[in-house]
mmCIF file of C-alpha atoms in Angstrom:
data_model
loop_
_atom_site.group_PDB
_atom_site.id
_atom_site.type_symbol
_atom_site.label_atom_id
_atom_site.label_comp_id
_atom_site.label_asym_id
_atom_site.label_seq_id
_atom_site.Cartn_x
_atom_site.Cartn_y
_atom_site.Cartn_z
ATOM 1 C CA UNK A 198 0.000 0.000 0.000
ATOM 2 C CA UNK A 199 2.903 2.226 0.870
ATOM 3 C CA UNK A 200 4.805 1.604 -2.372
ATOM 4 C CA UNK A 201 1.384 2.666 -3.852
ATOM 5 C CA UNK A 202 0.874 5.521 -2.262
ATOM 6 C CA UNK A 203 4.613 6.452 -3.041
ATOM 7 C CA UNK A 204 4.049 5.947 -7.041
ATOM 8 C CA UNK A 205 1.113 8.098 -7.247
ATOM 9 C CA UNK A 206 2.993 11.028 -5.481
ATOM 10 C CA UNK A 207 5.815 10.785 -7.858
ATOM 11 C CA UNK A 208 3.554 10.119 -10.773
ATOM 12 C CA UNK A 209 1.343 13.400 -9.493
ATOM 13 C CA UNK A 210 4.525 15.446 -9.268
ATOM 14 C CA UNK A 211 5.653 14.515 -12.300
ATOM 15 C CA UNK A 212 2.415 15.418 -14.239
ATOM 16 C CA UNK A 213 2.266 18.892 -12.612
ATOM 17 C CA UNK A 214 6.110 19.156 -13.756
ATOM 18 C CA UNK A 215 5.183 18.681 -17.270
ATOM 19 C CA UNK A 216 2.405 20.918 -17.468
ATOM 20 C CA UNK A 217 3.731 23.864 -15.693
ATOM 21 C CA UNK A 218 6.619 23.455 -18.261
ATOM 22 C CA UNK A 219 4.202 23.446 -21.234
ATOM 23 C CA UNK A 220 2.605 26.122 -19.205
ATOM 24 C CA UNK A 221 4.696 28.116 -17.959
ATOM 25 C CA UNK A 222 3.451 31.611 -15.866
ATOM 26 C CA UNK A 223 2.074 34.325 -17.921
ATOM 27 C CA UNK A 224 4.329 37.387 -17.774
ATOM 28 C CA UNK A 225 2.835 39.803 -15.358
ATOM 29 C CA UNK A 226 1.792 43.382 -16.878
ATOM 30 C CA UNK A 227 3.486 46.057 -16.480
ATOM 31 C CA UNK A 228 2.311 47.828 -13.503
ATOM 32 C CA UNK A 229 2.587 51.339 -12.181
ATOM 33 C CA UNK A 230 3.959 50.253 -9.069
ATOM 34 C CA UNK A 231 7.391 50.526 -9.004
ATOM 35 C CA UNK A 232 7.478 48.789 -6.102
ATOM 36 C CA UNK A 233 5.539 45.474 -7.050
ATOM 37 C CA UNK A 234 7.932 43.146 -7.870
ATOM 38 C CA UNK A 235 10.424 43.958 -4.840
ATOM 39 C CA UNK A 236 11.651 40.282 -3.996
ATOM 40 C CA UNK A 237 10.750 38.911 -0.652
ATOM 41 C CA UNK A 238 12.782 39.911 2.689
ATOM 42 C CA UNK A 239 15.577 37.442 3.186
ATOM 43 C CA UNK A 240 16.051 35.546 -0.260
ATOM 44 C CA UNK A 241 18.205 37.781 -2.403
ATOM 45 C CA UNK A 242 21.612 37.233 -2.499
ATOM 46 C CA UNK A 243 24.667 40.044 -2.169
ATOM 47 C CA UNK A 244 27.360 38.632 -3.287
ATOM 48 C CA UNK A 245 29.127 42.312 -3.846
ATOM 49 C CA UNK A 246 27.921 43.720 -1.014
ATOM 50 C CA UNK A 247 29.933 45.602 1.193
ATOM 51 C CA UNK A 248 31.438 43.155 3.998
ATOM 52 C CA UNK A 249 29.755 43.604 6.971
ATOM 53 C CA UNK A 250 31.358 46.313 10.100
ATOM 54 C CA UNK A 251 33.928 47.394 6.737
ATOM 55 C CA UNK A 252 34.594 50.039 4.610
ATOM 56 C CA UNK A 253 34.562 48.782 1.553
ATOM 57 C CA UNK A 254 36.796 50.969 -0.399
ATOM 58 C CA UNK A 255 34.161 51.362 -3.545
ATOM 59 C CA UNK A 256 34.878 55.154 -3.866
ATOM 60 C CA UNK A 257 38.839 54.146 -5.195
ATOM 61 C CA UNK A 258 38.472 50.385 -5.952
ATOM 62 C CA UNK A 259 35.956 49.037 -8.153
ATOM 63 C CA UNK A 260 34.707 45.169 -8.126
ATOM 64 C CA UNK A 261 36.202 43.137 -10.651
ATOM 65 C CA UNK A 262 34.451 43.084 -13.886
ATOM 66 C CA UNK A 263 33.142 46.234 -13.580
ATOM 67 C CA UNK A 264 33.240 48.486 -16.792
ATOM 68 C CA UNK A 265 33.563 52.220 -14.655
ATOM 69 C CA UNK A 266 37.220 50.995 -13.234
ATOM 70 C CA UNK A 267 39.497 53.497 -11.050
ATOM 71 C CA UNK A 268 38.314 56.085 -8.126
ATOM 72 C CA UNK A 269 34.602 56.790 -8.852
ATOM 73 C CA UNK A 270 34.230 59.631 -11.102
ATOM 74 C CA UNK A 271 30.486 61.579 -12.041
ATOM 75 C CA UNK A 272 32.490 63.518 -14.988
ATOM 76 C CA UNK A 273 33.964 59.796 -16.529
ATOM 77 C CA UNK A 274 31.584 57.634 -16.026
ATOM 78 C CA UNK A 275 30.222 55.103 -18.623
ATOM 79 C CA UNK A 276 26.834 54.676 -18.613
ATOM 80 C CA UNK A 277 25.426 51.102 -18.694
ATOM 81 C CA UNK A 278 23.508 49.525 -21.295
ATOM 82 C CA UNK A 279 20.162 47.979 -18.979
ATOM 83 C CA UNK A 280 17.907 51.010 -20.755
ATOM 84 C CA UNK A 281 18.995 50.929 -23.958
ATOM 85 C CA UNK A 282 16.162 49.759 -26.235
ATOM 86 C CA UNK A 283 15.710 46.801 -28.162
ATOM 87 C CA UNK A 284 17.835 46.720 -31.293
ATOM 88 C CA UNK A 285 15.386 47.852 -33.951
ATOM 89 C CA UNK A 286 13.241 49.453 -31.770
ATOM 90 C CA UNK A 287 10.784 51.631 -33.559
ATOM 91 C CA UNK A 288 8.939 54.493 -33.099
ATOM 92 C CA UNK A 289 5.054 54.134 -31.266
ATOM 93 C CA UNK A 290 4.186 57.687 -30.272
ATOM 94 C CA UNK A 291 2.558 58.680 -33.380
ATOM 95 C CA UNK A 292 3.075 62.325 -33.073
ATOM 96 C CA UNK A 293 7.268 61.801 -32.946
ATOM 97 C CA UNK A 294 6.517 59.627 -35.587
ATOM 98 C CA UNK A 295 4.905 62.527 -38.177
ATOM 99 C CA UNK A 296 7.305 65.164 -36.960
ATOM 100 C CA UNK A 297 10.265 62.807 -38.204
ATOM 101 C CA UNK A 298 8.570 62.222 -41.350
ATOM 102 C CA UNK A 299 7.996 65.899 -42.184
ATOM 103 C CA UNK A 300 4.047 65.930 -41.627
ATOM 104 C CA UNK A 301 2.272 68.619 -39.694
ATOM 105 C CA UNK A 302 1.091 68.133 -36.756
ATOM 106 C CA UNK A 303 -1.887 69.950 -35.033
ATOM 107 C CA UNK A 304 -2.935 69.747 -30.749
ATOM 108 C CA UNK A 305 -6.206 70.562 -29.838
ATOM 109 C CA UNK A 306 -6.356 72.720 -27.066
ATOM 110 C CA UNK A 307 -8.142 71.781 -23.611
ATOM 111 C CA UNK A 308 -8.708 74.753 -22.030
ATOM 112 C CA UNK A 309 -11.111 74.561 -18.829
ATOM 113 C CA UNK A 310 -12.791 70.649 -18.882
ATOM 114 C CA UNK A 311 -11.759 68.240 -16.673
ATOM 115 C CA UNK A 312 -14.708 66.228 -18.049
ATOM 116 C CA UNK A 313 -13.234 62.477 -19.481
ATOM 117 C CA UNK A 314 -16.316 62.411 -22.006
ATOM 118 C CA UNK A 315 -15.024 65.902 -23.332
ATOM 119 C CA UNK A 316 -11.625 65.187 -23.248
ATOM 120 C CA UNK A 317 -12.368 61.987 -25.156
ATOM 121 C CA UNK A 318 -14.779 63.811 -27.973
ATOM 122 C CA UNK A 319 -11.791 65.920 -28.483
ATOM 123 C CA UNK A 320 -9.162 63.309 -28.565
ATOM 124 C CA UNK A 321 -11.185 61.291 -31.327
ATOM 125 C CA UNK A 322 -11.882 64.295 -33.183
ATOM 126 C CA UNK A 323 -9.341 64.198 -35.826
ATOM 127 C CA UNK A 324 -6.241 66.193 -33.880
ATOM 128 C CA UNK A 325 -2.992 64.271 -33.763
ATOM 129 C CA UNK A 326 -2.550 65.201 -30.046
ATOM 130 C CA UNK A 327 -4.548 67.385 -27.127
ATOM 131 C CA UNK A 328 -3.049 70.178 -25.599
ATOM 132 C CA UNK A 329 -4.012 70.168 -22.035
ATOM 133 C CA UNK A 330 -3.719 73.262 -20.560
ATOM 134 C CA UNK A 331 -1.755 73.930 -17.352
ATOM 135 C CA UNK A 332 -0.247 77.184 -17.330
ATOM 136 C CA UNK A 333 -3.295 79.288 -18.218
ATOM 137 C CA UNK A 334 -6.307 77.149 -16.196
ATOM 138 C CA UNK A 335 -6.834 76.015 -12.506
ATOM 139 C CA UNK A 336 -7.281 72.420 -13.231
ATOM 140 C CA UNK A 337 -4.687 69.850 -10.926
ATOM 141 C CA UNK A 338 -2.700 67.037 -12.303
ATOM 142 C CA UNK A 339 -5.687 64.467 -10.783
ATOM 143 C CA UNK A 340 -7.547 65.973 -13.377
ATOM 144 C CA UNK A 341 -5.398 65.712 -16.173
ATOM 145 C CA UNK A 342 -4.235 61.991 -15.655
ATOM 146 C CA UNK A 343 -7.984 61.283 -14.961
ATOM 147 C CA UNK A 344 -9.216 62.208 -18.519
ATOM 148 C CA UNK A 345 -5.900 61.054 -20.134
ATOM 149 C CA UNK A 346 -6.271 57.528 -18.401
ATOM 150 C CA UNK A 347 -10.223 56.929 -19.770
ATOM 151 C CA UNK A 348 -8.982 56.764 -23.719
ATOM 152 C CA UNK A 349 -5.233 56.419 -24.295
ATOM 153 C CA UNK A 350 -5.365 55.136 -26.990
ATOM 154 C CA UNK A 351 -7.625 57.391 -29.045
ATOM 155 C CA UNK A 352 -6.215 59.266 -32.073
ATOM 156 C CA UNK A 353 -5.040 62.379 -30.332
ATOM 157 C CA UNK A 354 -2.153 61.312 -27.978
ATOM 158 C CA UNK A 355 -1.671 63.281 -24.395
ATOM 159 C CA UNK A 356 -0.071 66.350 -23.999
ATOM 160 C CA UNK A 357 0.284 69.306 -22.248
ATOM 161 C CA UNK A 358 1.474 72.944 -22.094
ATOM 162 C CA UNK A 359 3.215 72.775 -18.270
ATOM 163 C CA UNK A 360 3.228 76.435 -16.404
ATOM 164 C CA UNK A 361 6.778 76.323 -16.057
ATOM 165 C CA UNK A 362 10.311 74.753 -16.348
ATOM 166 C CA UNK A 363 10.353 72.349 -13.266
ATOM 167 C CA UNK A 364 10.985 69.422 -12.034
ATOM 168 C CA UNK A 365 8.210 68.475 -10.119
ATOM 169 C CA UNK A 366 5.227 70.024 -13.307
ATOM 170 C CA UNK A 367 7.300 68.190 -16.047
ATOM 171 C CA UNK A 368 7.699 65.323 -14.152
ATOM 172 C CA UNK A 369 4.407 64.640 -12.926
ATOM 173 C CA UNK A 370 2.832 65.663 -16.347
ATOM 174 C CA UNK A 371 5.401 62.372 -17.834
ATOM 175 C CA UNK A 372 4.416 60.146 -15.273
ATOM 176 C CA UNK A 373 1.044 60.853 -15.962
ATOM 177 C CA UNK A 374 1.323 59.556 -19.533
ATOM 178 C CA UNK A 375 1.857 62.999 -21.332
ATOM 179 C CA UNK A 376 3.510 62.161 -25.023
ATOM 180 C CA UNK A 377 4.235 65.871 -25.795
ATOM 181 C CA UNK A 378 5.265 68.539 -23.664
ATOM 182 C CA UNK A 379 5.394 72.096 -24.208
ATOM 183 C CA UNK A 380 7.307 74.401 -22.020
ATOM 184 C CA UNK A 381 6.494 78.178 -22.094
ATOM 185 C CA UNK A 382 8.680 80.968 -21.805
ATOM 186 C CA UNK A 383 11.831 79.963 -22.366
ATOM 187 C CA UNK A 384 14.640 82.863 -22.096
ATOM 188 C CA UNK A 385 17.621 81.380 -21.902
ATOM 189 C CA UNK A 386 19.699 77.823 -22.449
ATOM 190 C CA UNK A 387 19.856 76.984 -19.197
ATOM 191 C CA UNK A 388 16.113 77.223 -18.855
ATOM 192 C CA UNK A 389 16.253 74.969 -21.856
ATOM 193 C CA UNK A 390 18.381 72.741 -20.979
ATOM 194 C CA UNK A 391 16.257 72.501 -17.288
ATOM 195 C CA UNK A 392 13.313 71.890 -19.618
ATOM 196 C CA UNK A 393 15.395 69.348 -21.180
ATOM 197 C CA UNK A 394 16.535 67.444 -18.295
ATOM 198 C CA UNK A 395 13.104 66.881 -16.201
ATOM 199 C CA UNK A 396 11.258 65.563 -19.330
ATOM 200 C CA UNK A 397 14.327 62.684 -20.536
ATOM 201 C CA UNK A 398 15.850 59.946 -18.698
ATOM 202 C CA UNK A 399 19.427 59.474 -18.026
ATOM 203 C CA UNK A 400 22.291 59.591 -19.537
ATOM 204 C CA UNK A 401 20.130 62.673 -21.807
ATOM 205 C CA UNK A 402 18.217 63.753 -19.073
ATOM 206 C CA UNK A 403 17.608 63.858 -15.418
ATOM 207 C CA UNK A 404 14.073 62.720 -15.012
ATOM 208 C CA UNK A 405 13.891 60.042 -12.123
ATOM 209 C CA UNK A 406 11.900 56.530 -12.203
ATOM 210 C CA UNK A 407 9.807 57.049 -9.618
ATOM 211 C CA UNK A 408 6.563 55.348 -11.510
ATOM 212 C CA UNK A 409 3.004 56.564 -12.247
ATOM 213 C CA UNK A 410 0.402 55.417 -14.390
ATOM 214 C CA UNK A 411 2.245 55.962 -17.739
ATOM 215 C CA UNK A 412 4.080 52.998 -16.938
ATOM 216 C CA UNK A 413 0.921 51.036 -16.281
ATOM 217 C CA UNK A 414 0.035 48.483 -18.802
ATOM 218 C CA UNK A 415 -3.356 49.867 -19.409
ATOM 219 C CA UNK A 416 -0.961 52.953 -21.096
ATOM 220 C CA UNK A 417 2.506 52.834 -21.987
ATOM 221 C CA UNK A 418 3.915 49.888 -20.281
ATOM 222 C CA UNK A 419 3.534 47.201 -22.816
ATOM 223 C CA UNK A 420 4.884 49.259 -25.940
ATOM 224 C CA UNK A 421 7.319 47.665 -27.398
ATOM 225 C CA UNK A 422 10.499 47.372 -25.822
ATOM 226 C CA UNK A 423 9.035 48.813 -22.818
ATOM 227 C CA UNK A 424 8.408 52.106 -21.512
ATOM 228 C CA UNK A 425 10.918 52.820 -19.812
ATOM 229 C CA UNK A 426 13.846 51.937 -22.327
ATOM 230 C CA UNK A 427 11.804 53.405 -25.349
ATOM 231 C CA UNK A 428 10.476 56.664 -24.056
ATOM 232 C CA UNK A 429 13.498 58.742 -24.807
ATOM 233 C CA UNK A 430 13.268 57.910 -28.215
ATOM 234 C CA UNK A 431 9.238 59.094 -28.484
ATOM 235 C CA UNK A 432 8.817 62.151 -26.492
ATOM 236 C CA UNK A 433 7.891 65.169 -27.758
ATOM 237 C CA UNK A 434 9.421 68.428 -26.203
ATOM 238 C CA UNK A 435 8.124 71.710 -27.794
ATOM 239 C CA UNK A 436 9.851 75.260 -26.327
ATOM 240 C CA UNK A 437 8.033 77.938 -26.357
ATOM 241 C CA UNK A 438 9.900 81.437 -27.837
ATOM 242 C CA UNK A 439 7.394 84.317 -26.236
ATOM 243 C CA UNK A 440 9.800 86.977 -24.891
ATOM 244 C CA UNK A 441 12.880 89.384 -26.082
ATOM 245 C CA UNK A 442 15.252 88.029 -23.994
ATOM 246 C CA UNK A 443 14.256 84.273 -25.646
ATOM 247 C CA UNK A 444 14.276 85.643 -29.234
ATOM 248 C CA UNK A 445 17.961 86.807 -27.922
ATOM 249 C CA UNK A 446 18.499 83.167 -26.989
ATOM 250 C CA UNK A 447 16.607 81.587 -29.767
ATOM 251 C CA UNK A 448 19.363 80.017 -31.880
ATOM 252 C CA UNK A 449 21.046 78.650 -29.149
ATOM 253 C CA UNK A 450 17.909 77.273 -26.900
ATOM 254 C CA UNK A 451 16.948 75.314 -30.260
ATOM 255 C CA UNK A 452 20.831 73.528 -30.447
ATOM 256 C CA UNK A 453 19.966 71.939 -27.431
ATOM 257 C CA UNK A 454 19.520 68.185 -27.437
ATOM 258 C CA UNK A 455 16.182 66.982 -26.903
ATOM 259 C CA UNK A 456 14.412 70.113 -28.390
ATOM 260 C CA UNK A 457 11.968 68.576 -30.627
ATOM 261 C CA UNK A 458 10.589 72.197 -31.543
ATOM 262 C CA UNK A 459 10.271 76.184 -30.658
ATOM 263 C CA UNK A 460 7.497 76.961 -30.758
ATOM 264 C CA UNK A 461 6.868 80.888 -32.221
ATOM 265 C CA UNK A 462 4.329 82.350 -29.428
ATOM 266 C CA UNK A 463 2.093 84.712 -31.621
ATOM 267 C CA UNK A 464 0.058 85.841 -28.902
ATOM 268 C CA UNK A 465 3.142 86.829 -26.014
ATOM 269 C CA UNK A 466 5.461 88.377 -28.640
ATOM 270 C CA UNK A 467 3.204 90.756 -29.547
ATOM 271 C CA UNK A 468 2.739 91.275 -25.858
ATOM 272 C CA UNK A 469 6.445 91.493 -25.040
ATOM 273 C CA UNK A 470 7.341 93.611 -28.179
ATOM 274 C CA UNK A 471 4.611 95.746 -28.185
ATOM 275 C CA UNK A 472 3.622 95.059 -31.731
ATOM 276 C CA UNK A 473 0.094 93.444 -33.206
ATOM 277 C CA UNK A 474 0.820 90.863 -36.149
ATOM 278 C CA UNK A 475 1.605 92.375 -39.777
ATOM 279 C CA UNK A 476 4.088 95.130 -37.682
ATOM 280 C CA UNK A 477 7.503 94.592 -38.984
ATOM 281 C CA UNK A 478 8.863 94.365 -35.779
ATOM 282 C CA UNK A 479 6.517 91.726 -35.014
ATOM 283 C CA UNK A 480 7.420 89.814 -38.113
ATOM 284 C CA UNK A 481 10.998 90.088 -37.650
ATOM 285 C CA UNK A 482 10.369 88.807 -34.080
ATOM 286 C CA UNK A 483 8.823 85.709 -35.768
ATOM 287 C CA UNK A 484 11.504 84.932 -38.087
ATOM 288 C CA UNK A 485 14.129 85.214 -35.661
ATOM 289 C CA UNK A 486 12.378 81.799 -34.106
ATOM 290 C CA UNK A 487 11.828 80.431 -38.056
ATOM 291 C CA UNK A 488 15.403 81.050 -38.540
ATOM 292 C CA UNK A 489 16.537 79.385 -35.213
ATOM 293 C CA UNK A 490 14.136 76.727 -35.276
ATOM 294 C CA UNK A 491 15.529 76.596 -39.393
ATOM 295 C CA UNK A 492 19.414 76.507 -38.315
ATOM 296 C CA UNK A 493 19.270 73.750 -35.696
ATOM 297 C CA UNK A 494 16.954 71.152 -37.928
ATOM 298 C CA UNK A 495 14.270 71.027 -35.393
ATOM 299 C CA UNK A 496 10.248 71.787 -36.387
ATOM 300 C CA UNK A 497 8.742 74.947 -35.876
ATOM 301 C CA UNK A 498 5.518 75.675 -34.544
ATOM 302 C CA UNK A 499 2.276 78.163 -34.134
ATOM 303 C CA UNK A 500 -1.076 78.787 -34.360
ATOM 304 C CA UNK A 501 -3.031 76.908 -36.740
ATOM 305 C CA UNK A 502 -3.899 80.281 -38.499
ATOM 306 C CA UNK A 503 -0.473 79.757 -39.879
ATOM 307 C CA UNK A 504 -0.420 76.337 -40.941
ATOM 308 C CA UNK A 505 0.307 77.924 -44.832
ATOM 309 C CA UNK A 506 3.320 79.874 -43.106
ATOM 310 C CA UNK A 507 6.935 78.630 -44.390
ATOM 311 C CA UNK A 508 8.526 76.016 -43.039
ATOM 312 C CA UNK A 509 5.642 76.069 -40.087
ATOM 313 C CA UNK A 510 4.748 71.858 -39.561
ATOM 314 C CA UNK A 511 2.889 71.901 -35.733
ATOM 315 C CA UNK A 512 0.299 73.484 -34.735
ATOM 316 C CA UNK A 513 -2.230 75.087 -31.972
ATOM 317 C CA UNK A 514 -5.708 74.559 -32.829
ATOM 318 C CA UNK A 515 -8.753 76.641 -30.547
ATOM 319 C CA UNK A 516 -10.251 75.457 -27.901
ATOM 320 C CA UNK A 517 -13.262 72.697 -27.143
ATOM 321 C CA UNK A 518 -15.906 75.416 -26.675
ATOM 322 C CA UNK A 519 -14.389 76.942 -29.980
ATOM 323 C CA UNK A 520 -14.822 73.823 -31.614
ATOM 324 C CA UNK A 521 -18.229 73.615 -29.889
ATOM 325 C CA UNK A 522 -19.637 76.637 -31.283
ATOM 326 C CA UNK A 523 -18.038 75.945 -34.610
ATOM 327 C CA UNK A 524 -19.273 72.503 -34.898
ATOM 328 C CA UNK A 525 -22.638 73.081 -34.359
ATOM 329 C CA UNK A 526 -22.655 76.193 -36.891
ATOM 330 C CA UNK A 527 -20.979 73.379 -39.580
ATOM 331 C CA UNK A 528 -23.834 71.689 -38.618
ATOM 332 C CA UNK A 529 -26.977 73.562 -38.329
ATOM 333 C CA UNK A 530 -25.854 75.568 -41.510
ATOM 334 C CA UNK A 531 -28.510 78.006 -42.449
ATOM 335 C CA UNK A 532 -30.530 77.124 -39.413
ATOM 336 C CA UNK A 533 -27.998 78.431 -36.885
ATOM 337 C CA UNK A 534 -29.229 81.848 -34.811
ATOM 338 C CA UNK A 535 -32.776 81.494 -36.313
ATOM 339 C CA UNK A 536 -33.730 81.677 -32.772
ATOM 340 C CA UNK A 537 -37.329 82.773 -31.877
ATOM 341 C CA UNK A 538 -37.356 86.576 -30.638
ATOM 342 C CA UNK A 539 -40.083 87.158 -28.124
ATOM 343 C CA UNK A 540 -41.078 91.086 -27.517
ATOM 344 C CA UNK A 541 -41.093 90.219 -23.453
ATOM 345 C CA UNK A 542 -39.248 88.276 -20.741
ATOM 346 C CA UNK A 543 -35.686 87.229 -20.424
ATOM 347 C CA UNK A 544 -34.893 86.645 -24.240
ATOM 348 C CA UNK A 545 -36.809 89.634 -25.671
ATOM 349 C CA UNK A 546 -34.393 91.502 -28.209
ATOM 350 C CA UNK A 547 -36.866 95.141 -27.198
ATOM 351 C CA UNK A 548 -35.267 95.672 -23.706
#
């Protein structure tokens, strides 16, 4: 009975052998967590650790096999290759994707709604991304990630203009799943180069891996090659030119790596020259940015009113109650303001 016993155990063990090797776990998706796959307490192994009670020496001695070899140096260091991405790795944000191939490229604008419907009607509409507006509205990044999250995937990708160069507004617009980013008022390089650093991963940037819901698999996290080794080569980063002191700076903000394109702020140079549109001071303002944007090889942007303007490829188009009032005009056609008019109460055109 015993020997029995034994042979169905082994034949049992066997069996579940064989069909968790023709079965073997499904790959968990990629989560937001960071954290979720820490190993448990007390089974990883440290076999370079530092001996225990010592100084190790690590800051002049390196372990063997190491590639950074000598006293530990920032300015020399080699960067490793664990983020690189795939070989042939190819390009999935569809925006990046257009701007390399010379198409123009138009975001919606987002203005006051933090409604997902609305943001989703707009996103399906035809634009190739959505402007979300942070600098110029009161809406929080709950918001934003909230209405990005309910259709990632529609036509439009996410994007947003951020209210200013910093680490914690560029950073939490990435992690949020934002595919293009445009920074406003940018005077000087090293404002650029800020811009520059919070919205890439090393070695190009400084942006840190802290997680968020862009690396969740219901957004970015099962692109291929993965998120995090692929995003540096699909981000969108658009600088925005508005001021004299950034026309100044113009041709050397766009030679910065990273810069995808300046963008040539109609509205604030006419504010911060003092000139309307037409002005030859105003124009000249605006081809200072063509001709910077024009030197450095990187795309050049404004209004969609100029989307018939030299050399312009990417675009701001008006807002969702602008497209609101325009779409229902398109659509009532000659029925549109045929409204009753009443000689009395609220709507009476006699007052």
């Amino acid at each position: 009975m015993k020997k029995l016993l034994f042979a169905t155990l082994v034949a049992l063990a066997v069996g579940t052998f064989a069909i968790r090797a023709q079965n073997p776990p499904a790959a968990q998706a990629p989560t937001a967590d960071p954290y979720a796959n820490n190993p448990k307490p007390g089974a990883s192994q440290f076999p370079l650790a530092a001996p225990a009670g010592k100084d190790s020496g690590a800051r002049q001695t390196a372990p063997a096999g190491a590639v950074n070899q000598g006293p530990f140096d920032p300015a020399t260091w080699k960067y490793g290759s664990a983020f690189d991405p795939p070989a042939g790795a190819r390009i999935w944000n569809p925006v990046r994707l257009k701007m390399m191939q010379g198409g123009k490229v138009t975001g919606g604008t987002l203005f006051s709604s933090t409604d997902p419907a609305t943001y989703c009607a707009m996103a399906s509409a035809g634009y190739d991304f959505i402007w979300t507006e942070m600098q110029h509205d009161q809406r929080d990044w709950n918001a934003a990630a909230r209405m990005w999250r309910t259709c990632p995937t529609a036509k439009a990708v996410p994007g947003t203009r951020v209210a200013y160069t910093d680490e914690r507004e560029i950073q939490h617009a990435l992690d949020a799943g934002a595919l293009v980013v445009v920074v406003p008022t940018v005077d000087t390089v090293e404002e650029a180069i800020e811009a520059r650093n919070w919205t890439y991963f090393p070695p190009l940037g400084r942006r840190s891996n802290g997680g968020g819901q862009a690396f969740d698999a219901n957004m970015w996290g099962g692109v291929p090659g993965g998120y995090r080794n692929t995003i540096n080569d699909n981000i969108v980063l658009i600088l925005m030119i508005e001021t004299l002191e950034g026309l100044k700076n113009a041709d050397e903000i766009a030679k910065v790596p990273g810069v995808t394109a300046l963008f040539a702020a109609s509205g604030d140079l006419g504010n911060f020259s003092g000139y309307r549109q037409g002005a030859p001071d105003y124009e000249r303002a605006i081809n200072i940015v063509h001709d910077a944007a024009f030197k450095a090889g990187v795309r050049l942007c404004g209004p969609l009113a100029w989307r018939d303007r030299p050399d312009f490829t990417c675009f701001q188009a008006g807002s969702e109650t602008a497209a609101i009032a325009r779409g229902v005009a398109a659509e009532l056609g000659p029925l549109a303001n045929t409204q009753g008019k009443p000689e009395v109460g609220p709507y009476s055109t006699t007052k």
